[in-house]
mmCIF file with all atom_site columns, C-alpha atoms in Angstrom:
data_model
loop_
_atom_site.group_PDB
_atom_site.id
_atom_site.type_symbol
_atom_site.label_atom_id
_atom_site.label_alt_id
_atom_site.label_comp_id
_atom_site.label_asym_id
_atom_site.label_entity_id
_atom_site.label_seq_id
_atom_site.pdbx_PDB_ins_code
_atom_site.Cartn_x
_atom_site.Cartn_y
_atom_site.Cartn_z
_atom_site.occupancy
_atom_site.B_iso_or_equiv
_atom_site.pdbx_formal_charge
_atom_site.auth_seq_id
_atom_site.auth_comp_id
_atom_site.auth_asym_id
_atom_site.auth_atom_id
_atom_site.pdbx_PDB_model_num
ATOM 1   C CA . MET A 1 1   ? -4.034  -12.855 33.451  1.00 54.00 ? 1094 MET A CA 1
ATOM 2   C CA . THR A 1 2   ? -0.771  -14.803 33.278  1.00 68.00 ? 1095 THR A CA 1
ATOM 3   C CA . THR A 1 3   ? 1.729   -14.634 30.419  1.00 66.00 ? 1096 THR A CA 1
ATOM 4   C CA . PHE A 1 4   ? 0.566   -18.072 29.292  1.00 65.00 ? 1097 PHE A CA 1
ATOM 5   C CA . ASP A 1 5   ? -3.075  -16.963 29.256  1.00 66.00 ? 1098 ASP A CA 1
ATOM 6   C CA . ARG A 1 6   ? -2.226  -13.872 27.216  1.00 64.00 ? 1099 ARG A CA 1
ATOM 7   C CA . ALA A 1 7   ? -0.227  -15.949 24.748  1.00 64.00 ? 1100 ALA A CA 1
ATOM 8   C CA . ARG A 1 8   ? -3.081  -18.443 24.418  1.00 71.00 ? 1101 ARG A CA 1
ATOM 9   C CA . ALA A 1 9   ? -5.611  -15.648 23.873  1.00 66.00 ? 1102 ALA A CA 1
ATOM 10  C CA . SER A 1 10  ? -3.364  -14.056 21.268  1.00 61.00 ? 1103 SER A CA 1
ATOM 11  C CA . ALA A 1 11  ? -2.998  -17.393 19.487  1.00 68.00 ? 1104 ALA A CA 1
ATOM 12  C CA . LYS A 1 12  ? -6.780  -17.852 19.421  1.00 70.00 ? 1105 LYS A CA 1
ATOM 13  C CA . ARG A 1 13  ? -7.236  -14.400 17.917  1.00 63.00 ? 1106 ARG A CA 1
ATOM 14  C CA . GLY A 1 14  ? -4.608  -15.207 15.312  1.00 62.00 ? 1107 GLY A CA 1
ATOM 15  C CA . VAL A 1 15  ? -6.356  -18.441 14.356  1.00 67.00 ? 1108 VAL A CA 1
ATOM 16  C CA . ALA A 1 16  ? -9.698  -16.637 14.119  1.00 65.00 ? 1109 ALA A CA 1
ATOM 17  C CA . ARG A 1 17  ? -8.227  -13.937 11.878  1.00 64.00 ? 1110 ARG A CA 1
ATOM 18  C CA . GLY A 1 18  ? -6.605  -16.600 9.725   1.00 65.00 ? 1111 GLY A CA 1
ATOM 19  C CA . ARG A 1 19  ? -9.918  -18.386 9.253   1.00 72.00 ? 1112 ARG A CA 1
ATOM 20  C CA . GLU A 1 20  ? -11.641 -15.130 8.365   1.00 69.00 ? 1113 GLU A CA 1
ATOM 21  C CA . ARG A 1 21  ? -8.928  -14.370 5.821   1.00 68.00 ? 1114 ARG A CA 1
ATOM 22  C CA . ILE A 1 22  ? -9.291  -17.816 4.224   1.00 74.00 ? 1115 ILE A CA 1
ATOM 23  C CA . GLU A 1 23  ? -13.059 -17.345 4.062   1.00 76.00 ? 1116 GLU A CA 1
ATOM 24  C CA . PHE A 1 24  ? -12.579 -13.967 2.393   1.00 68.00 ? 1117 PHE A CA 1
ATOM 25  C CA . ILE A 1 25  ? -10.114 -15.358 -0.176  1.00 72.00 ? 1118 ILE A CA 1
ATOM 26  C CA . ARG A 1 26  ? -12.530 -18.181 -1.023  1.00 78.00 ? 1119 ARG A CA 1
ATOM 27  C CA . ALA A 1 27  ? -15.327 -15.646 -1.442  1.00 77.00 ? 1120 ALA A CA 1
ATOM 28  C CA . GLN A 1 28  ? -13.144 -13.597 -3.806  1.00 72.00 ? 1121 GLN A CA 1
ATOM 29  C CA . ARG A 1 29  ? -12.415 -16.688 -5.889  1.00 79.00 ? 1122 ARG A CA 1
ATOM 30  C CA . ARG A 1 30  ? -16.117 -17.544 -6.023  1.00 84.00 ? 1123 ARG A CA 1
ATOM 31  C CA . HIS A 1 31  ? -16.843 -13.995 -7.181  1.00 77.00 ? 1124 HIS A CA 1
ATOM 32  C CA . THR A 1 32  ? -14.381 -14.473 -10.045 1.00 80.00 ? 1125 THR A CA 1
ATOM 33  C CA . GLU A 1 33  ? -16.022 -17.786 -10.975 1.00 85.00 ? 1126 GLU A CA 1
ATOM 34  C CA . LEU A 1 34  ? -19.469 -16.173 -11.016 1.00 83.00 ? 1127 LEU A CA 1
ATOM 35  C CA . LEU A 1 35  ? -18.213 -13.409 -13.297 1.00 82.00 ? 1128 LEU A CA 1
ATOM 36  C CA . ARG A 1 36  ? -16.821 -16.021 -15.675 1.00 84.00 ? 1129 ARG A CA 1
ATOM 37  C CA . GLU A 1 37  ? -20.090 -17.954 -15.622 1.00 87.00 ? 1130 GLU A CA 1
ATOM 38  C CA . LEU A 1 38  ? -22.024 -14.756 -16.342 1.00 84.00 ? 1131 LEU A CA 1
ATOM 39  C CA . GLY A 1 39  ? -19.806 -14.032 -19.333 1.00 85.00 ? 1132 GLY A CA 1
ATOM 40  C CA . GLU A 1 40  ? -20.355 -17.546 -20.646 1.00 87.00 ? 1133 GLU A CA 1
ATOM 41  C CA . ALA A 1 41  ? -24.117 -17.152 -20.184 1.00 86.00 ? 1134 ALA A CA 1
ATOM 42  C CA . TYR A 1 42  ? -24.129 -13.881 -22.136 1.00 84.00 ? 1135 TYR A CA 1
ATOM 43  C CA . TYR A 1 43  ? -22.145 -15.512 -24.938 1.00 83.00 ? 1136 TYR A CA 1
ATOM 44  C CA . ALA A 1 44  ? -24.488 -18.497 -24.987 1.00 86.00 ? 1137 ALA A CA 1
ATOM 45  C CA . GLU A 1 45  ? -27.520 -16.216 -25.155 1.00 85.00 ? 1138 GLU A CA 1
ATOM 46  C CA . HIS A 1 46  ? -26.123 -14.271 -28.107 1.00 85.00 ? 1139 HIS A CA 1
ATOM 47  C CA . SER A 1 47  ? -25.176 -17.476 -29.904 1.00 84.00 ? 1140 SER A CA 1
ATOM 48  C CA . GLY A 1 48  ? -28.685 -18.851 -29.402 1.00 84.00 ? 1141 GLY A CA 1
ATOM 49  C CA . THR A 1 49  ? -27.729 -21.772 -27.146 1.00 86.00 ? 1142 THR A CA 1
ATOM 50  C CA . ALA A 1 50  ? -29.150 -20.318 -23.911 1.00 79.00 ? 1143 ALA A CA 1
ATOM 51  C CA . THR A 1 51  ? -32.112 -18.220 -22.818 1.00 85.00 ? 1144 THR A CA 1
ATOM 52  C CA . HIS A 1 52  ? -32.246 -14.798 -21.213 1.00 85.00 ? 1145 HIS A CA 1
ATOM 53  C CA . GLU A 1 53  ? -33.543 -16.466 -18.046 1.00 88.00 ? 1146 GLU A CA 1
ATOM 54  C CA . ALA A 1 54  ? -30.187 -18.240 -17.683 1.00 86.00 ? 1147 ALA A CA 1
ATOM 55  C CA . VAL A 1 55  ? -28.405 -14.891 -17.839 1.00 86.00 ? 1148 VAL A CA 1
ATOM 56  C CA . ALA A 1 56  ? -30.805 -13.395 -15.300 1.00 88.00 ? 1149 ALA A CA 1
ATOM 57  C CA . GLY A 1 57  ? -30.121 -16.299 -12.961 1.00 89.00 ? 1150 GLY A CA 1
ATOM 58  C CA . LYS A 1 58  ? -26.361 -15.735 -13.154 1.00 86.00 ? 1151 LYS A CA 1
ATOM 59  C CA . LEU A 1 59  ? -26.858 -12.018 -12.544 1.00 87.00 ? 1152 LEU A CA 1
ATOM 60  C CA . ALA A 1 60  ? -28.972 -12.707 -9.463  1.00 88.00 ? 1153 ALA A CA 1
ATOM 61  C CA . ALA A 1 61  ? -26.384 -15.143 -8.117  1.00 87.00 ? 1154 ALA A CA 1
ATOM 62  C CA . LEU A 1 62  ? -23.633 -12.589 -8.674  1.00 84.00 ? 1155 LEU A CA 1
ATOM 63  C CA . ASP A 1 63  ? -25.599 -9.839  -6.917  1.00 84.00 ? 1156 ASP A CA 1
ATOM 64  C CA . THR A 1 64  ? -26.269 -12.082 -3.921  1.00 86.00 ? 1157 THR A CA 1
ATOM 65  C CA . HIS A 1 65  ? -22.634 -13.117 -3.655  1.00 80.00 ? 1158 HIS A CA 1
ATOM 66  C CA . ALA A 1 66  ? -21.415 -9.518  -4.080  1.00 78.00 ? 1159 ALA A CA 1
ATOM 67  C CA . GLU A 1 67  ? -23.452 -8.513  -1.031  1.00 78.00 ? 1160 GLU A CA 1
ATOM 68  C CA . GLU A 1 68  ? -21.922 -11.366 0.976   1.00 78.00 ? 1161 GLU A CA 1
ATOM 69  C CA . LEU A 1 69  ? -18.461 -10.299 -0.153  1.00 69.00 ? 1162 LEU A CA 1
ATOM 70  C CA . ARG A 1 70  ? -19.118 -6.709  0.930   1.00 69.00 ? 1163 ARG A CA 1
ATOM 71  C CA . LYS A 1 71  ? -20.117 -7.930  4.390   1.00 69.00 ? 1164 LYS A CA 1
ATOM 72  C CA . LEU A 1 72  ? -16.958 -10.017 4.663   1.00 65.00 ? 1165 LEU A CA 1
ATOM 73  C CA . SER A 1 73  ? -14.704 -7.186  3.530   1.00 60.00 ? 1166 SER A CA 1
ATOM 74  C CA . ALA A 1 74  ? -16.264 -4.894  6.153   1.00 58.00 ? 1167 ALA A CA 1
ATOM 75  C CA . ARG A 1 75  ? -14.908 -7.017  8.998   1.00 60.00 ? 1168 ARG A CA 1
ATOM 76  C CA . PRO A 1 76  ? -12.189 -5.057  10.861  1.00 54.00 ? 1169 PRO A CA 1
ATOM 77  C CA . GLY A 1 77  ? -9.679  -7.889  10.694  1.00 51.00 ? 1170 GLY A CA 1
ATOM 78  C CA . LEU A 1 78  ? -9.826  -7.971  6.896   1.00 53.00 ? 1171 LEU A CA 1
ATOM 79  C CA . THR A 1 79  ? -9.183  -4.294  6.316   1.00 66.00 ? 1172 THR A CA 1
ATOM 80  C CA . ARG A 1 80  ? -5.494  -3.850  5.607   1.00 77.00 ? 1173 ARG A CA 1
ATOM 81  C CA . ARG A 1 81  ? -3.883  -0.701  6.891   1.00 86.00 ? 1174 ARG A CA 1
ATOM 82  C CA . ALA A 1 82  ? -0.726  1.152   5.982   1.00 91.00 ? 1175 ALA A CA 1
ATOM 83  C CA . ARG A 1 83  ? 1.051   -0.455  8.941   1.00 89.00 ? 1176 ARG A CA 1
ATOM 84  C CA . ASP A 1 84  ? 0.198   -3.904  7.526   1.00 86.00 ? 1177 ASP A CA 1
ATOM 85  C CA . ILE A 1 85  ? 1.977   -3.400  4.206   1.00 87.00 ? 1178 ILE A CA 1
ATOM 86  C CA . MET A 1 86  ? 4.752   -0.906  5.058   1.00 89.00 ? 1179 MET A CA 1
ATOM 87  C CA . HIS A 1 87  ? 8.422   -1.705  5.480   1.00 83.00 ? 1180 HIS A CA 1
ATOM 88  C CA . PRO A 1 88  ? 8.920   -1.011  9.213   1.00 82.00 ? 1181 PRO A CA 1
ATOM 89  C CA . GLY A 1 89  ? 11.914  0.509   10.922  1.00 71.00 ? 1182 GLY A CA 1
ATOM 90  C CA . THR A 1 90  ? 12.929  2.742   8.036   1.00 75.00 ? 1183 THR A CA 1
ATOM 91  C CA . GLU A 1 91  ? 16.311  4.404   8.436   1.00 83.00 ? 1184 GLU A CA 1
ATOM 92  C CA . CYS A 1 92  ? 16.492  8.170   8.196   1.00 88.00 ? 1185 CYS A CA 1
ATOM 93  C CA . VAL A 1 93  ? 19.142  10.644  7.225   1.00 91.00 ? 1186 VAL A CA 1
ATOM 94  C CA . GLY A 1 94  ? 19.570  13.504  9.700   1.00 92.00 ? 1187 GLY A CA 1
ATOM 95  C CA . GLU A 1 95  ? 18.463  16.938  8.549   1.00 91.00 ? 1188 GLU A CA 1
ATOM 96  C CA . HIS A 1 96  ? 21.964  18.293  9.202   1.00 93.00 ? 1189 HIS A CA 1
ATOM 97  C CA . ASP A 1 97  ? 23.753  15.358  7.512   1.00 94.00 ? 1190 ASP A CA 1
ATOM 98  C CA . SER A 1 98  ? 25.579  16.124  4.287   1.00 95.00 ? 1191 SER A CA 1
ATOM 99  C CA . ILE A 1 99  ? 24.365  15.000  0.898   1.00 93.00 ? 1192 ILE A CA 1
ATOM 100 C CA . ALA A 1 100 ? 27.471  12.842  0.659   1.00 94.00 ? 1193 ALA A CA 1
ATOM 101 C CA . THR A 1 101 ? 26.364  11.013  3.818   1.00 95.00 ? 1194 THR A CA 1
ATOM 102 C CA . ALA A 1 102 ? 22.851  10.602  2.412   1.00 94.00 ? 1195 ALA A CA 1
ATOM 103 C CA . ALA A 1 103 ? 24.212  9.187   -0.864  1.00 93.00 ? 1196 ALA A CA 1
ATOM 104 C CA . GLN A 1 104 ? 26.441  6.721   0.976   1.00 94.00 ? 1197 GLN A CA 1
ATOM 105 C CA . LYS A 1 105 ? 23.504  5.552   3.099   1.00 91.00 ? 1198 LYS A CA 1
ATOM 106 C CA . MET A 1 106 ? 21.358  5.088   -0.016  1.00 89.00 ? 1199 MET A CA 1
ATOM 107 C CA . ARG A 1 107 ? 24.151  3.024   -1.558  1.00 90.00 ? 1200 ARG A CA 1
ATOM 108 C CA . ASP A 1 108 ? 24.578  0.867   1.541   1.00 89.00 ? 1201 ASP A CA 1
ATOM 109 C CA . LEU A 1 109 ? 20.833  0.279   1.916   1.00 83.00 ? 1202 LEU A CA 1
ATOM 110 C CA . GLY A 1 110 ? 20.205  -0.184  -1.798  1.00 81.00 ? 1203 GLY A CA 1
ATOM 111 C CA . VAL A 1 111 ? 17.437  2.444   -1.904  1.00 80.00 ? 1204 VAL A CA 1
ATOM 112 C CA . GLY A 1 112 ? 16.739  5.512   -4.013  1.00 81.00 ? 1205 GLY A CA 1
ATOM 113 C CA . SER A 1 113 ? 15.297  7.753   -1.317  1.00 81.00 ? 1206 SER A CA 1
ATOM 114 C CA . LEU A 1 114 ? 15.496  8.430   2.404   1.00 87.00 ? 1207 LEU A CA 1
ATOM 115 C CA . PRO A 1 115 ? 13.242  10.139  4.906   1.00 89.00 ? 1208 PRO A CA 1
ATOM 116 C CA . ILE A 1 116 ? 14.805  13.166  6.610   1.00 91.00 ? 1209 ILE A CA 1
ATOM 117 C CA . CYS A 1 117 ? 14.441  13.163  10.386  1.00 87.00 ? 1210 CYS A CA 1
ATOM 118 C CA . GLY A 1 118 ? 15.237  15.834  12.941  1.00 82.00 ? 1211 GLY A CA 1
ATOM 119 C CA . ALA A 1 119 ? 16.582  15.558  16.461  1.00 78.00 ? 1212 ALA A CA 1
ATOM 120 C CA . ASP A 1 120 ? 12.972  15.179  17.609  1.00 75.00 ? 1213 ASP A CA 1
ATOM 121 C CA . ASP A 1 121 ? 12.718  11.911  15.619  1.00 70.00 ? 1214 ASP A CA 1
ATOM 122 C CA . ARG A 1 122 ? 9.972   13.422  13.490  1.00 79.00 ? 1215 ARG A CA 1
ATOM 123 C CA . LEU A 1 123 ? 9.718   13.461  9.730   1.00 84.00 ? 1216 LEU A CA 1
ATOM 124 C CA . HIS A 1 124 ? 11.069  16.680  8.201   1.00 85.00 ? 1217 HIS A CA 1
ATOM 125 C CA . GLY A 1 125 ? 11.068  15.692  4.565   1.00 86.00 ? 1218 GLY A CA 1
ATOM 126 C CA . ILE A 1 126 ? 12.307  13.174  2.049   1.00 87.00 ? 1219 ILE A CA 1
ATOM 127 C CA . ILE A 1 127 ? 15.267  13.187  -0.306  1.00 89.00 ? 1220 ILE A CA 1
ATOM 128 C CA . THR A 1 128 ? 15.825  11.108  -3.448  1.00 86.00 ? 1221 THR A CA 1
ATOM 129 C CA . ASP A 1 129 ? 18.856  10.162  -5.500  1.00 89.00 ? 1222 ASP A CA 1
ATOM 130 C CA . ARG A 1 130 ? 17.435  12.389  -8.240  1.00 87.00 ? 1223 ARG A CA 1
ATOM 131 C CA . ASP A 1 131 ? 17.451  15.371  -5.869  1.00 89.00 ? 1224 ASP A CA 1
ATOM 132 C CA . ILE A 1 132 ? 21.136  14.769  -5.223  1.00 92.00 ? 1225 ILE A CA 1
ATOM 133 C CA . ALA A 1 133 ? 21.994  14.442  -8.910  1.00 92.00 ? 1226 ALA A CA 1
ATOM 134 C CA . VAL A 1 134 ? 19.857  17.298  -10.261 1.00 90.00 ? 1227 VAL A CA 1
ATOM 135 C CA . ARG A 1 135 ? 19.647  19.805  -7.423  1.00 90.00 ? 1228 ARG A CA 1
ATOM 136 C CA . CYS A 1 136 ? 23.141  19.410  -6.007  1.00 92.00 ? 1229 CYS A CA 1
ATOM 137 C CA . ILE A 1 137 ? 25.673  17.845  -8.385  1.00 91.00 ? 1230 ILE A CA 1
ATOM 138 C CA . ALA A 1 138 ? 24.231  19.390  -11.577 1.00 91.00 ? 1231 ALA A CA 1
ATOM 139 C CA . GLU A 1 139 ? 24.068  22.794  -9.873  1.00 90.00 ? 1232 GLU A CA 1
ATOM 140 C CA . GLY A 1 140 ? 27.714  22.626  -8.864  1.00 92.00 ? 1233 GLY A CA 1
ATOM 141 C CA . GLY A 1 141 ? 27.009  22.108  -5.172  1.00 92.00 ? 1234 GLY A CA 1
ATOM 142 C CA . ASP A 1 142 ? 29.500  20.423  -2.858  1.00 93.00 ? 1235 ASP A CA 1
ATOM 143 C CA . PRO A 1 143 ? 27.962  17.187  -1.536  1.00 93.00 ? 1236 PRO A CA 1
ATOM 144 C CA . ARG A 1 144 ? 30.082  17.535  1.588   1.00 93.00 ? 1237 ARG A CA 1
ATOM 145 C CA . GLU A 1 145 ? 28.659  20.976  2.379   1.00 94.00 ? 1238 GLU A CA 1
ATOM 146 C CA . VAL A 1 146 ? 25.035  20.770  1.202   1.00 94.00 ? 1239 VAL A CA 1
ATOM 147 C CA . THR A 1 147 ? 22.780  19.216  3.846   1.00 94.00 ? 1240 THR A CA 1
ATOM 148 C CA . ALA A 1 148 ? 19.769  16.984  3.543   1.00 93.00 ? 1241 ALA A CA 1
ATOM 149 C CA . ARG A 1 149 ? 17.592  19.806  4.868   1.00 89.00 ? 1242 ARG A CA 1
ATOM 150 C CA . ASP A 1 150 ? 18.778  22.033  2.004   1.00 91.00 ? 1243 ASP A CA 1
ATOM 151 C CA . LEU A 1 151 ? 17.360  19.575  -0.539  1.00 89.00 ? 1244 LEU A CA 1
ATOM 152 C CA . ALA A 1 152 ? 14.270  18.450  1.337   1.00 83.00 ? 1245 ALA A CA 1
ATOM 153 C CA . GLN A 1 153 ? 11.325  18.419  -1.047  1.00 73.00 ? 1246 GLN A CA 1
ATOM 154 C CA . GLU A 1 154 ? 8.977   21.311  -0.371  1.00 67.00 ? 1247 GLU A CA 1
ATOM 155 C CA . ARG A 1 155 ? 5.825   19.204  -0.491  1.00 78.00 ? 1248 ARG A CA 1
ATOM 156 C CA . LEU A 1 156 ? 5.788   16.102  1.661   1.00 83.00 ? 1249 LEU A CA 1
ATOM 157 C CA . PHE A 1 157 ? 3.111   13.453  1.357   1.00 89.00 ? 1250 PHE A CA 1
ATOM 158 C CA . TRP A 1 158 ? 2.514   10.810  4.013   1.00 90.00 ? 1251 TRP A CA 1
ATOM 159 C CA . VAL A 1 159 ? -0.214  8.678   5.573   1.00 93.00 ? 1252 VAL A CA 1
ATOM 160 C CA . GLU A 1 160 ? -1.180  7.663   9.065   1.00 92.00 ? 1253 GLU A CA 1
ATOM 161 C CA . ALA A 1 161 ? -0.426  4.073   10.047  1.00 91.00 ? 1254 ALA A CA 1
ATOM 162 C CA . THR A 1 162 ? -4.186  3.494   10.357  1.00 89.00 ? 1255 THR A CA 1
ATOM 163 C CA . ALA A 1 163 ? -4.934  4.568   6.762   1.00 91.00 ? 1256 ALA A CA 1
ATOM 164 C CA . ASP A 1 164 ? -6.417  1.767   4.686   1.00 86.00 ? 1257 ASP A CA 1
ATOM 165 C CA . VAL A 1 165 ? -4.745  0.563   1.507   1.00 87.00 ? 1258 VAL A CA 1
ATOM 166 C CA . SER A 1 166 ? -7.168  2.440   -0.758  1.00 87.00 ? 1259 SER A CA 1
ATOM 167 C CA . GLU A 1 167 ? -6.146  5.729   0.890   1.00 91.00 ? 1260 GLU A CA 1
ATOM 168 C CA . VAL A 1 168 ? -2.458  4.819   0.489   1.00 92.00 ? 1261 VAL A CA 1
ATOM 169 C CA . LEU A 1 169 ? -2.970  4.196   -3.227  1.00 91.00 ? 1262 LEU A CA 1
ATOM 170 C CA . SER A 1 170 ? -4.989  7.385   -3.626  1.00 91.00 ? 1263 SER A CA 1
ATOM 171 C CA . VAL A 1 171 ? -2.200  9.533   -2.164  1.00 93.00 ? 1264 VAL A CA 1
ATOM 172 C CA . MET A 1 172 ? 0.545   7.835   -4.189  1.00 92.00 ? 1265 MET A CA 1
ATOM 173 C CA . GLU A 1 173 ? -1.410  7.946   -7.451  1.00 90.00 ? 1266 GLU A CA 1
ATOM 174 C CA . ASN A 1 174 ? -2.779  11.480  -7.119  1.00 90.00 ? 1267 ASN A CA 1
ATOM 175 C CA . HIS A 1 175 ? 0.652   12.930  -6.331  1.00 88.00 ? 1268 HIS A CA 1
ATOM 176 C CA . GLN A 1 176 ? 2.652   10.422  -8.411  1.00 87.00 ? 1269 GLN A CA 1
ATOM 177 C CA . VAL A 1 177 ? 4.964   9.409   -5.590  1.00 87.00 ? 1270 VAL A CA 1
ATOM 178 C CA . LYS A 1 178 ? 6.654   6.018   -5.453  1.00 86.00 ? 1271 LYS A CA 1
ATOM 179 C CA . ARG A 1 179 ? 7.571   6.001   -1.760  1.00 86.00 ? 1272 ARG A CA 1
ATOM 180 C CA . LEU A 1 180 ? 5.237   7.070   1.007   1.00 90.00 ? 1273 LEU A CA 1
ATOM 181 C CA . PRO A 1 181 ? 6.239   7.612   4.664   1.00 91.00 ? 1274 PRO A CA 1
ATOM 182 C CA . VAL A 1 182 ? 3.943   6.177   7.336   1.00 92.00 ? 1275 VAL A CA 1
ATOM 183 C CA . ILE A 1 183 ? 3.389   8.183   10.527  1.00 90.00 ? 1276 ILE A CA 1
ATOM 184 C CA . GLU A 1 184 ? 2.097   7.096   13.922  1.00 87.00 ? 1277 GLU A CA 1
ATOM 185 C CA . ASN A 1 185 ? 1.834   9.426   16.917  1.00 84.00 ? 1278 ASN A CA 1
ATOM 186 C CA . HIS A 1 186 ? 3.647   12.091  14.869  1.00 80.00 ? 1279 HIS A CA 1
ATOM 187 C CA . ARG A 1 187 ? 6.687   9.866   14.341  1.00 84.00 ? 1280 ARG A CA 1
ATOM 188 C CA . LEU A 1 188 ? 7.961   7.937   11.351  1.00 86.00 ? 1281 LEU A CA 1
ATOM 189 C CA . VAL A 1 189 ? 7.321   4.210   11.747  1.00 87.00 ? 1282 VAL A CA 1
ATOM 190 C CA . GLY A 1 190 ? 7.846   2.948   8.208   1.00 88.00 ? 1283 GLY A CA 1
ATOM 191 C CA . ILE A 1 191 ? 7.666   3.602   4.498   1.00 89.00 ? 1284 ILE A CA 1
ATOM 192 C CA . ILE A 1 192 ? 5.638   2.089   1.666   1.00 91.00 ? 1285 ILE A CA 1
ATOM 193 C CA . SER A 1 193 ? 7.431   1.516   -1.622  1.00 87.00 ? 1286 SER A CA 1
ATOM 194 C CA . GLU A 1 194 ? 6.549   -0.074  -4.935  1.00 86.00 ? 1287 GLU A CA 1
ATOM 195 C CA . SER A 1 195 ? 7.964   -3.397  -3.753  1.00 84.00 ? 1288 SER A CA 1
ATOM 196 C CA . ASP A 1 196 ? 5.615   -3.341  -0.749  1.00 86.00 ? 1289 ASP A CA 1
ATOM 197 C CA . LEU A 1 197 ? 2.671   -2.757  -3.076  1.00 87.00 ? 1290 LEU A CA 1
ATOM 198 C CA . ALA A 1 198 ? 3.835   -5.557  -5.364  1.00 85.00 ? 1291 ALA A CA 1
ATOM 199 C CA . ARG A 1 199 ? 3.637   -7.974  -2.437  1.00 82.00 ? 1292 ARG A CA 1
ATOM 200 C CA . ASN A 1 200 ? 0.179   -6.861  -1.370  1.00 80.00 ? 1293 ASN A CA 1
ATOM 201 C CA . LEU A 1 201 ? -1.794  -5.949  -4.510  1.00 79.00 ? 1294 LEU A CA 1
ATOM 202 C CA . ASP A 1 202 ? -3.258  -8.200  -7.156  1.00 74.00 ? 1295 ASP A CA 1
ATOM 203 C CA . ASP A 1 203 ? -1.781  -7.916  -10.640 1.00 74.00 ? 1296 ASP A CA 1
ATOM 204 C CA . HIS A 1 204 ? -4.649  -5.819  -12.002 1.00 75.00 ? 1297 HIS A CA 1
ATOM 205 C CA . ARG A 1 205 ? -4.512  -3.224  -9.232  1.00 79.00 ? 1298 ARG A CA 1
ATOM 206 C CA . LEU A 1 206 ? -0.722  -3.086  -9.379  1.00 82.00 ? 1299 LEU A CA 1
ATOM 207 C CA . ALA A 1 207 ? -0.856  -2.433  -13.133 1.00 83.00 ? 1300 ALA A CA 1
ATOM 208 C CA . GLU A 1 208 ? -3.302  0.436   -12.514 1.00 84.00 ? 1301 GLU A CA 1
ATOM 209 C CA . PHE A 1 209 ? -0.939  1.926   -9.934  1.00 87.00 ? 1302 PHE A CA 1
ATOM 210 C CA . VAL A 1 210 ? 2.050   1.776   -12.283 1.00 86.00 ? 1303 VAL A CA 1
ATOM 211 C CA . GLU A 1 211 ? 0.068   3.346   -15.126 1.00 85.00 ? 1304 GLU A CA 1
ATOM 212 C CA . ARG A 1 212 ? -1.183  6.237   -12.977 1.00 85.00 ? 1305 ARG A CA 1
ATOM 213 C CA . VAL A 1 213 ? 2.077   6.988   -11.145 1.00 86.00 ? 1306 VAL A CA 1
ATOM 214 C CA . TYR A 1 214 ? 4.290   6.822   -14.217 1.00 81.00 ? 1307 TYR A CA 1
ATOM 215 C CA . ALA A 1 215 ? 1.838   8.580   -16.535 1.00 71.00 ? 1308 ALA A CA 1
ATOM 216 C CA . THR A 1 216 ? 3.236   11.741  -18.074 1.00 57.00 ? 1309 THR A CA 1
ATOM 217 C CA . SER A 1 217 ? 1.094   14.833  -17.829 1.00 47.00 ? 1310 SER A CA 1
#
């Protein structure tokens, strides 16, 4: 197969996935419309302006459409994975780098945390600006002497690049973490932050995430 043939085949696959995505979005909108119509039917029944049969009809239509929506969402191309929503190419701080170096990199990148990578390019931990302030500065440590490895959080949570979005949310919510490293073939390939979720979740699901992650125990 020539380069042109491969490019043409790739373009066709892209168009097909785009059409499937549009079909799925339309189905989601129709589902919302059916829910609204069902609510109106219930209200009309209770106010005496509609019969129970009208409500039953709306329920049946909703059930039928819900099954169609489940079939659409099961298509492989419509299942979003961690790699689809992550911020790729995340910069690391070396495990032997000083806290001062880590803080400067956070400042330059405009972030509040950094993955810690070793010489093997694998994830060895994560460090946050809070770790620096509370576990180094507040304890009288010298930021030029304390290393990133010294402050690496003991428990590290991450997901595989192939994990679906529901698994990503489950890990972040259950452990109340706001940034989640993404691993592929044992190496760091990206990180998922709140801003990534904001771009990829609907308002309702995003509100649930914020409530669960920021909830005080």
